[in-house]
Amino acid sequence: MILQGKTGNWEIICGLEIHCQIISKSKIFSSASTEFGVDANQNVSFVDAGMPGQLPVLNEECVRQAVKTGLGLRAEINKYSEFSRKNYFYADLPQGYQITQFVHPIVGEGVVTVDLDDGTTKDIRIERMHIEQDAGKSIHDMSPSKSFIDLNRAGVGLMEIVTKPDFSAPEEAGAFLKKLRSILRYLGTCDGNMNEGSMRCDVNVSVRPEGSHELRTRCEMKNVNSVKFVMQAIESEAKRHIEVYESGGTVEQETRQFDPVSGQTKVMRKKEFAHDYRYFPEPDLPPLVLNDEYIEKIRCDLPELPDAKKERFIKTMGLTKYDAAIICENREVAEFFEKAAAGHDGKKVANWLMGDFFAMLNRKNLSVENSPVSAENLGLLVELIESNVISGKVGKEVFEIMSETGENPQKIVEEKGLKQVSDLGAIEAIIDKVIAANPDNLNAYRNGKTALKGWFVGQVLKESRGKANPQLVNKILDEKLA
Amino acid sequence: MAIDTQTVKRIAFLARLKIDDDKIEAAKDEFNKIIDWVEQLNEVDTENVRPLTAVNETKLFCRKDEVKEGNQSDKILYNAPAAEYDYFVVPKVVE
């Protein structure tokens, strides 16, 4: 994206750092639970509370999840990695340091392909990913003079994913976050929930004159907590830089905060107060060494990821790129679709899924996992329409009943006598009856008011309670009206 | 490498240590003595020695992903200078 300034055009350069909570039962260095939403300080071990003499012991599941995520990011897995201490004082960090990885992270360079709105794709390069412990939670709004500290989150495993500065537009960053969330959910390594804080994003932004290759001072916005806000933060921060440069100023390297209410960023921490973390190797944990066999075992167990699934749905199930992208964003939806489409027309099932089915879920505020209409029954409904047992219109009626009762569409069609009438004699009889009852309209039609054809079709369908096969009605009406 | 008084003040701040102004000079000298002593290591030829981050090069022991601790807020908060509603309470800290 090119931003127009007063003195010329400017390019945006942006990179992201994303903290993703690892899905595991217990914390990364202790055996306290990671469960969200329990009473304050219930899920806290003495390790998490930073008690003297307590030693961290690495959770093997967190390592496995990190390797799985690295493979999902098409990244290099480092067989040798190390833990480090990052030192700073804050009330919700009882140890006075965070155990993280610094020089040797567990995951190296990777790549994520994002789908942009104009139908093109762009590769976003991953710089690295490391694992670390989360801090506790400070609550500042319970008292005017005090802060309240809950350590339930302290020690929960995090994966920090750092991208290269590959984003040149807010939309690219938005598309990346959606894709990353989709990949993490497919892998089952992070639930990707930004509003609950299980995925948190830091945004780095700088600008430069269009076409130049320089790198100017960047500013970092911490903890931006929705895809929309990330996009807004990039744009407003880039515009701020341009204004500063065009009025002859210089951008200071600083940490800023995005305020969703004003849509602007404000300074949080100047460079002179920047943290000095004094990293050093963590003396309580030896280096983490993995072998090929371990990594390959995890690679073999990887689920099919969104890109591969999308390709397959386009190639073998007749979906358009657009349909496939929507259906594959969410693993549960993709699996539901695949079950529903088994043995039926994939494209037709996709249309139903993205139309009436999604509308029904929205209306009832349900997710696909607890849909009253099962995948098998949705497939059967499409089949009933495709094989002309019922019309599309009756199909919608049947679908409504299914979404109330969860019943099998075949059963509904039979019990309610909704089968489409394709018997020529029966349709002819209805048409004769309608024509006989409306001689005026017949005359008007024969005198050139041919638009009345639609009215006759409507009357016949109505008379048949929607069951007459519309193609046959049309054909026979043409003969009778002539 | 020599430590100046500015660095002493900086390190004291980062470690949240209070050093009175009249003790800064003395602390600086202490620091430099320690650094000089450690710098003797520079005399060792490490040309073909690979960097070592842990003296005790044991294999990393991992834990199974099981929940074994919790529901002990009374013990966790036992030594807290202030606690309310099972939270630690500290003077207001907002960055």
Short mmCIF file of N, CA and C in Angstrom, two decimals, chain A residues 97-196:
data_model
loop_
_atom_site.label_atom_id
_atom_site.label_comp_id
_atom_site.label_asym_id
_atom_site.label_seq_id
_atom_site.Cartn_x
_atom_site.Cartn_y
_atom_site.Cartn_z
N TYR A 97 12.28 -12.55 36.59
CA TYR A 97 12.78 -12.82 35.24
C TYR A 97 11.80 -13.75 34.55
N GLN A 98 11.84 -13.72 33.23
CA GLN A 98 11.02 -14.63 32.44
C GLN A 98 11.95 -15.65 31.83
N ILE A 99 11.59 -16.93 31.93
CA ILE A 99 12.38 -17.94 31.21
C ILE A 99 11.89 -17.97 29.78
N THR A 100 12.81 -17.71 28.85
CA THR A 100 12.46 -17.62 27.44
C THR A 100 13.60 -18.22 26.63
N GLN A 101 13.58 -18.06 25.33
CA GLN A 101 14.71 -18.49 24.52
C GLN A 101 15.22 -17.27 23.77
N PHE A 102 16.53 -17.12 23.67
CA PHE A 102 17.06 -15.89 23.09
C PHE A 102 17.95 -16.18 21.89
N VAL A 103 19.14 -16.67 22.14
CA VAL A 103 20.09 -16.87 21.04
C VAL A 103 19.72 -18.10 20.21
N HIS A 104 19.28 -19.17 20.86
CA HIS A 104 18.97 -20.41 20.13
C HIS A 104 17.51 -20.79 20.33
N PRO A 105 16.61 -20.28 19.48
CA PRO A 105 15.19 -20.63 19.61
C PRO A 105 14.92 -22.03 19.07
N ILE A 106 13.79 -22.60 19.45
CA ILE A 106 13.48 -23.97 19.02
C ILE A 106 13.10 -24.04 17.55
N VAL A 107 12.55 -22.93 17.00
CA VAL A 107 12.12 -22.93 15.60
C VAL A 107 12.80 -21.79 14.85
N GLY A 108 13.31 -22.09 13.67
CA GLY A 108 13.98 -21.08 12.85
C GLY A 108 13.06 -20.52 11.76
N GLU A 109 13.66 -20.25 10.59
CA GLU A 109 12.91 -19.55 9.55
C GLU A 109 11.84 -20.41 8.89
N GLY A 110 10.70 -19.79 8.64
CA GLY A 110 9.59 -20.49 7.99
C GLY A 110 8.83 -19.56 7.07
N VAL A 111 7.66 -20.00 6.64
CA VAL A 111 6.88 -19.16 5.73
C VAL A 111 5.38 -19.49 5.85
N VAL A 112 4.56 -18.44 5.77
CA VAL A 112 3.10 -18.60 5.78
C VAL A 112 2.56 -17.91 4.53
N THR A 113 1.78 -18.63 3.76
CA THR A 113 1.19 -18.03 2.56
C THR A 113 -0.17 -17.45 2.92
N VAL A 114 -0.36 -16.15 2.65
CA VAL A 114 -1.64 -15.53 2.98
C VAL A 114 -2.44 -15.26 1.71
N ASP A 115 -3.77 -15.32 1.86
CA ASP A 115 -4.67 -15.06 0.74
C ASP A 115 -5.18 -13.64 0.86
N LEU A 116 -4.96 -12.85 -0.17
CA LEU A 116 -5.40 -11.45 -0.13
C LEU A 116 -6.76 -11.30 -0.82
N ASP A 117 -7.44 -10.20 -0.50
CA ASP A 117 -8.80 -9.99 -1.00
C ASP A 117 -8.88 -9.98 -2.53
N ASP A 118 -7.81 -9.55 -3.21
CA ASP A 118 -7.88 -9.49 -4.67
C ASP A 118 -7.63 -10.84 -5.33
N GLY A 119 -7.58 -11.91 -4.51
CA GLY A 119 -7.41 -13.25 -5.05
C GLY A 119 -5.96 -13.69 -5.17
N THR A 120 -5.01 -12.77 -4.94
CA THR A 120 -3.60 -13.15 -5.02
C THR A 120 -3.14 -13.69 -3.66
N THR A 121 -1.94 -14.27 -3.66
CA THR A 121 -1.37 -14.75 -2.40
C THR A 121 -0.02 -14.07 -2.19
N LYS A 122 0.42 -14.05 -0.94
CA LYS A 122 1.74 -13.48 -0.65
C LYS A 122 2.40 -14.34 0.42
N ASP A 123 3.68 -14.61 0.25
CA ASP A 123 4.42 -15.36 1.26
C ASP A 123 4.97 -14.42 2.32
N ILE A 124 4.63 -14.68 3.57
CA ILE A 124 5.18 -13.90 4.67
C ILE A 124 6.23 -14.78 5.35
N ARG A 125 7.44 -14.26 5.45
CA ARG A 125 8.52 -15.07 6.03
C ARG A 125 8.51 -14.99 7.56
N ILE A 126 8.73 -16.13 8.17
CA ILE A 126 8.84 -16.19 9.63
C ILE A 126 10.32 -16.12 9.98
N GLU A 127 10.66 -15.26 10.90
CA GLU A 127 12.06 -15.11 11.32
C GLU A 127 12.45 -16.22 12.30
N ARG A 128 11.58 -16.47 13.27
CA ARG A 128 11.88 -17.46 14.31
C ARG A 128 10.64 -17.68 15.17
N MET A 129 10.67 -18.74 15.96
CA MET A 129 9.65 -18.91 16.99
C MET A 129 10.33 -19.53 18.20
N HIS A 130 10.06 -18.96 19.38
CA HIS A 130 10.63 -19.56 20.58
C HIS A 130 9.55 -19.81 21.62
N ILE A 131 9.89 -20.61 22.64
CA ILE A 131 8.92 -20.88 23.70
C ILE A 131 9.36 -20.18 24.99
N GLU A 132 8.38 -19.80 25.80
CA GLU A 132 8.67 -19.06 27.02
C GLU A 132 7.48 -19.17 27.97
N GLN A 133 7.62 -18.57 29.16
CA GLN A 133 6.53 -18.62 30.12
C GLN A 133 5.77 -17.29 30.09
N ASP A 134 4.46 -17.36 30.32
CA ASP A 134 3.64 -16.16 30.39
C ASP A 134 3.79 -15.54 31.78
N ALA A 135 3.42 -14.26 31.90
CA ALA A 135 3.42 -13.58 33.20
C ALA A 135 2.03 -13.71 33.81
N GLY A 136 1.88 -13.26 35.05
CA GLY A 136 0.56 -13.24 35.68
C GLY A 136 -0.26 -12.08 35.15
N LYS A 137 -1.40 -11.87 35.77
CA LYS A 137 -2.28 -10.82 35.30
C LYS A 137 -2.44 -9.76 36.38
N SER A 138 -2.27 -8.48 35.99
CA SER A 138 -2.46 -7.37 36.92
C SER A 138 -3.82 -6.74 36.65
N ILE A 139 -4.56 -6.51 37.72
CA ILE A 139 -5.86 -5.86 37.55
C ILE A 139 -5.79 -4.50 38.22
N HIS A 140 -5.98 -3.46 37.40
CA HIS A 140 -5.77 -2.10 37.91
C HIS A 140 -7.08 -1.38 38.23
N ASP A 141 -8.21 -1.97 37.87
CA ASP A 141 -9.45 -1.19 37.99
C ASP A 141 -10.32 -1.61 39.19
N MET A 142 -9.73 -2.34 40.14
CA MET A 142 -10.51 -2.74 41.30
C MET A 142 -10.37 -1.75 42.44
N SER A 143 -9.35 -0.88 42.36
CA SER A 143 -9.11 0.09 43.43
C SER A 143 -8.33 1.27 42.85
N PRO A 144 -8.54 2.48 43.37
CA PRO A 144 -7.81 3.64 42.83
C PRO A 144 -6.34 3.64 43.23
N SER A 145 -5.99 2.93 44.32
CA SER A 145 -4.60 3.03 44.80
C SER A 145 -3.85 1.71 44.77
N LYS A 146 -4.56 0.63 44.43
CA LYS A 146 -3.91 -0.67 44.50
C LYS A 146 -4.05 -1.44 43.18
N SER A 147 -3.09 -2.32 42.93
CA SER A 147 -3.22 -3.26 41.82
C SER A 147 -3.36 -4.66 42.41
N PHE A 148 -4.18 -5.48 41.77
CA PHE A 148 -4.42 -6.84 42.25
C PHE A 148 -3.75 -7.82 41.29
N ILE A 149 -3.06 -8.79 41.86
CA ILE A 149 -2.27 -9.70 41.03
C ILE A 149 -2.79 -11.13 41.15
N ASP A 150 -3.05 -11.71 39.98
CA ASP A 150 -3.49 -13.10 39.90
C ASP A 150 -2.42 -13.86 39.11
N LEU A 151 -1.86 -14.90 39.72
CA LEU A 151 -0.77 -15.64 39.07
C LEU A 151 -1.24 -16.88 38.31
N ASN A 152 -2.55 -17.04 38.12
CA ASN A 152 -3.03 -18.22 37.39
C ASN A 152 -2.39 -18.35 36.02
N ARG A 153 -2.15 -17.22 35.36
CA ARG A 153 -1.57 -17.27 34.02
C ARG A 153 -0.04 -17.36 34.06
N ALA A 154 0.56 -17.05 35.21
CA ALA A 154 2.02 -17.06 35.32
C ALA A 154 2.54 -18.47 35.08
N GLY A 155 3.39 -18.62 34.08
CA GLY A 155 3.97 -19.93 33.80
C GLY A 155 3.25 -20.73 32.73
N VAL A 156 2.14 -20.20 32.20
CA VAL A 156 1.50 -20.89 31.08
C VAL A 156 2.45 -20.78 29.88
N GLY A 157 2.56 -21.83 29.09
CA GLY A 157 3.49 -21.85 27.97
C GLY A 157 3.05 -20.93 26.84
N LEU A 158 4.02 -20.20 26.27
CA LEU A 158 3.75 -19.34 25.13
C LEU A 158 4.67 -19.71 23.99
N MET A 159 4.18 -19.51 22.77
CA MET A 159 5.05 -19.56 21.59
C MET A 159 5.10 -18.13 21.07
N GLU A 160 6.29 -17.57 20.91
CA GLU A 160 6.37 -16.23 20.32
C GLU A 160 6.86 -16.36 18.89
N ILE A 161 5.99 -15.97 17.97
CA ILE A 161 6.30 -16.07 16.54
C ILE A 161 6.69 -14.68 16.05
N VAL A 162 7.86 -14.57 15.43
CA VAL A 162 8.34 -13.28 14.95
C VAL A 162 8.41 -13.33 13.42
N THR A 163 7.76 -12.38 12.76
CA THR A 163 7.81 -12.38 11.29
C THR A 163 8.94 -11.47 10.83
N LYS A 164 9.33 -11.62 9.57
CA LYS A 164 10.22 -10.63 8.94
C LYS A 164 9.35 -9.41 8.62
N PRO A 165 9.98 -8.26 8.37
CA PRO A 165 9.17 -7.05 8.08
C PRO A 165 8.58 -7.12 6.68
N ASP A 166 7.69 -8.06 6.46
CA ASP A 166 7.20 -8.36 5.10
C ASP A 166 5.85 -7.75 4.79
N PHE A 167 5.24 -7.05 5.74
CA PHE A 167 3.91 -6.50 5.48
C PHE A 167 4.03 -5.08 4.93
N SER A 168 3.41 -4.85 3.78
CA SER A 168 3.46 -3.49 3.24
C SER A 168 2.07 -2.86 3.23
N ALA A 169 1.10 -3.53 3.84
CA ALA A 169 -0.24 -2.96 3.94
C ALA A 169 -0.96 -3.58 5.13
N PRO A 170 -1.85 -2.82 5.76
CA PRO A 170 -2.60 -3.36 6.90
C PRO A 170 -3.35 -4.64 6.54
N GLU A 171 -3.89 -4.71 5.33
CA GLU A 171 -4.67 -5.89 4.92
C GLU A 171 -3.82 -7.15 4.95
N GLU A 172 -2.53 -7.00 4.60
CA GLU A 172 -1.66 -8.18 4.60
C GLU A 172 -1.47 -8.71 6.02
N ALA A 173 -1.34 -7.78 6.97
CA ALA A 173 -1.18 -8.20 8.37
C ALA A 173 -2.47 -8.87 8.86
N GLY A 174 -3.61 -8.32 8.47
CA GLY A 174 -4.90 -8.90 8.85
C GLY A 174 -5.04 -10.31 8.29
N ALA A 175 -4.70 -10.45 7.01
CA ALA A 175 -4.82 -11.76 6.36
C ALA A 175 -3.86 -12.76 7.01
N PHE A 176 -2.68 -12.28 7.40
CA PHE A 176 -1.71 -13.16 8.04
C PHE A 176 -2.23 -13.67 9.38
N LEU A 177 -2.77 -12.76 10.19
CA LEU A 177 -3.26 -13.18 11.51
C LEU A 177 -4.38 -14.20 11.38
N LYS A 178 -5.25 -13.99 10.39
CA LYS A 178 -6.34 -14.95 10.19
C LYS A 178 -5.78 -16.30 9.76
N LYS A 179 -4.79 -16.27 8.88
CA LYS A 179 -4.20 -17.51 8.40
C LYS A 179 -3.46 -18.22 9.53
N LEU A 180 -2.71 -17.45 10.32
CA LEU A 180 -1.97 -18.04 11.43
C LEU A 180 -2.94 -18.70 12.42
N ARG A 181 -4.01 -17.99 12.73
CA ARG A 181 -5.00 -18.51 13.66
C ARG A 181 -5.59 -19.82 13.12
N SER A 182 -5.88 -19.81 11.83
CA SER A 182 -6.42 -21.00 11.20
C SER A 182 -5.44 -22.18 11.31
N ILE A 183 -4.17 -21.93 11.02
CA ILE A 183 -3.15 -22.99 11.10
C ILE A 183 -3.03 -23.52 12.53
N LEU A 184 -2.98 -22.60 13.50
CA LEU A 184 -2.82 -23.02 14.90
C LEU A 184 -4.01 -23.86 15.36
N ARG A 185 -5.20 -23.47 14.91
CA ARG A 185 -6.39 -24.23 15.30
C ARG A 185 -6.44 -25.59 14.63
N TYR A 186 -6.02 -25.67 13.37
CA TYR A 186 -5.92 -26.97 12.70
C TYR A 186 -4.96 -27.87 13.46
N LEU A 187 -3.83 -27.27 13.89
CA LEU A 187 -2.81 -28.07 14.58
C LEU A 187 -3.24 -28.42 16.00
N GLY A 188 -4.14 -27.60 16.56
CA GLY A 188 -4.54 -27.82 17.95
C GLY A 188 -3.46 -27.40 18.93
N THR A 189 -2.63 -26.41 18.53
CA THR A 189 -1.54 -26.00 19.42
C THR A 189 -1.84 -24.69 20.15
N CYS A 190 -2.86 -23.93 19.66
CA CYS A 190 -3.27 -22.68 20.31
C CYS A 190 -4.69 -22.40 19.85
N ASP A 191 -5.54 -21.90 20.76
CA ASP A 191 -6.92 -21.69 20.32
C ASP A 191 -7.10 -20.38 19.54
N GLY A 192 -6.05 -19.55 19.50
CA GLY A 192 -6.07 -18.38 18.63
C GLY A 192 -7.07 -17.30 19.00
N ASN A 193 -7.52 -17.32 20.23
CA ASN A 193 -8.56 -16.40 20.64
C ASN A 193 -7.97 -15.05 21.07
N MET A 194 -8.03 -14.05 20.19
CA MET A 194 -7.37 -12.77 20.50
C MET A 194 -8.10 -12.00 21.61
N ASN A 195 -9.43 -12.08 21.66
CA ASN A 195 -10.10 -11.27 22.69
C ASN A 195 -9.96 -11.86 24.09
N GLU A 196 -9.66 -13.15 24.19
CA GLU A 196 -9.39 -13.73 25.51
C GLU A 196 -7.90 -13.67 25.85
#
